[in-house]
Amino acid sequence: MDVEEPQSIRQRPKKNVKGGGNGGNGKKSPMMPVSQPVIPYNHPVNILYRVVVCFGSLYLLHEMEVFHQIVRGPDVSHEWFKIGLAASVAIAGIKAYMEMYEGKMNKKKVEYQGYKNSTHAVIFFFLLATFAFHVSLWNALGGFKTVVANFLLGYGVLLQLALLVPTWVQNAVTFIALTFFIQQYQ
């Protein structure tokens, strides 16, 4: 009985590469095209969602007394919190430099391929800040509340504001808020 050996991948005949995403066989693809957002990002419903999430998160942070615990709580590890603040200031500085100086003044396209070192530095400082804030608040708030508080601040406030307002407003608010918080924290 003669059994043909399967051809290796390199020896298989190449298919026609015309056409869409159906293996390049030239036939019309039955797959749906990549969908566009149903509602544009600046639609009033999206803006209302971001505002509601932001203010809801701020309300929950207020109810959890996170700011009071950070400023006056005896169980907060203030050394770790200062490391988190320093990492946050570094992130804000790199972000402002990349967006305002490189992007606006030098008219360069700010993307990962051109600025890998800056992107990796921001990722490092983000991880450092996240770890430091978790460690510093763990004893004061407890495990679950610490995770919830960091999620509310990161997703509920910071991300929603980043999607809601232009970069120059973000940088100004970041500078003012960090300056105020550092003065209050001392």
PDB file of C-alpha atoms in Angstrom, residues 81-94 125-126 129-130 133 174 178:
ATOM      1  CA  PHE A  81       3.283  56.197  49.226  1.00  0.00           C
ATOM      2  CA  LYS A  82       6.064  58.719  48.589  1.00  0.00           C
ATOM      3  CA  ILE A  83       7.639  56.274  46.113  1.00  0.00           C
ATOM      4  CA  GLY A  84       4.267  56.027  44.358  1.00  0.00           C
ATOM      5  CA  LEU A  85       3.986  59.820  44.265  1.00  0.00           C
ATOM      6  CA  ALA A  86       7.473  60.138  42.818  1.00  0.00           C
ATOM      7  CA  ALA A  87       6.639  57.574  40.121  1.00  0.00           C
ATOM      8  CA  SER A  88       3.420  59.481  39.345  1.00  0.00           C
ATOM      9  CA  VAL A  89       5.342  62.731  38.968  1.00  0.00           C
ATOM     10  CA  ALA A  90       7.786  60.960  36.628  1.00  0.00           C
ATOM     11  CA  ILE A  91       4.897  59.628  34.515  1.00  0.00           C
ATOM     12  CA  ALA A  92       3.334  63.090  34.343  1.00  0.00           C
ATOM     13  CA  GLY A  93       6.652  64.643  33.328  1.00  0.00           C
ATOM     14  CA  ILE A  94       7.337  62.117  30.573  1.00  0.00           C
ATOM     15  CA  PHE A 125       6.955  53.906  36.458  1.00  0.00           C
ATOM     16  CA  PHE A 126       3.309  52.849  36.119  1.00  0.00           C
ATOM     17  CA  ALA A 129       3.449  53.417  41.228  1.00  0.00           C
ATOM     18  CA  THR A 130       0.785  50.722  41.209  1.00  0.00           C
ATOM     19  CA  PHE A 133       0.235  52.459  46.202  1.00  0.00           C
ATOM     20  CA  THR A 174      -2.188  66.843  36.423  1.00  0.00           C
ATOM     21  CA  LEU A 178      -0.139  66.727  41.943  1.00  0.00           C
TER      22      LEU A 178
END
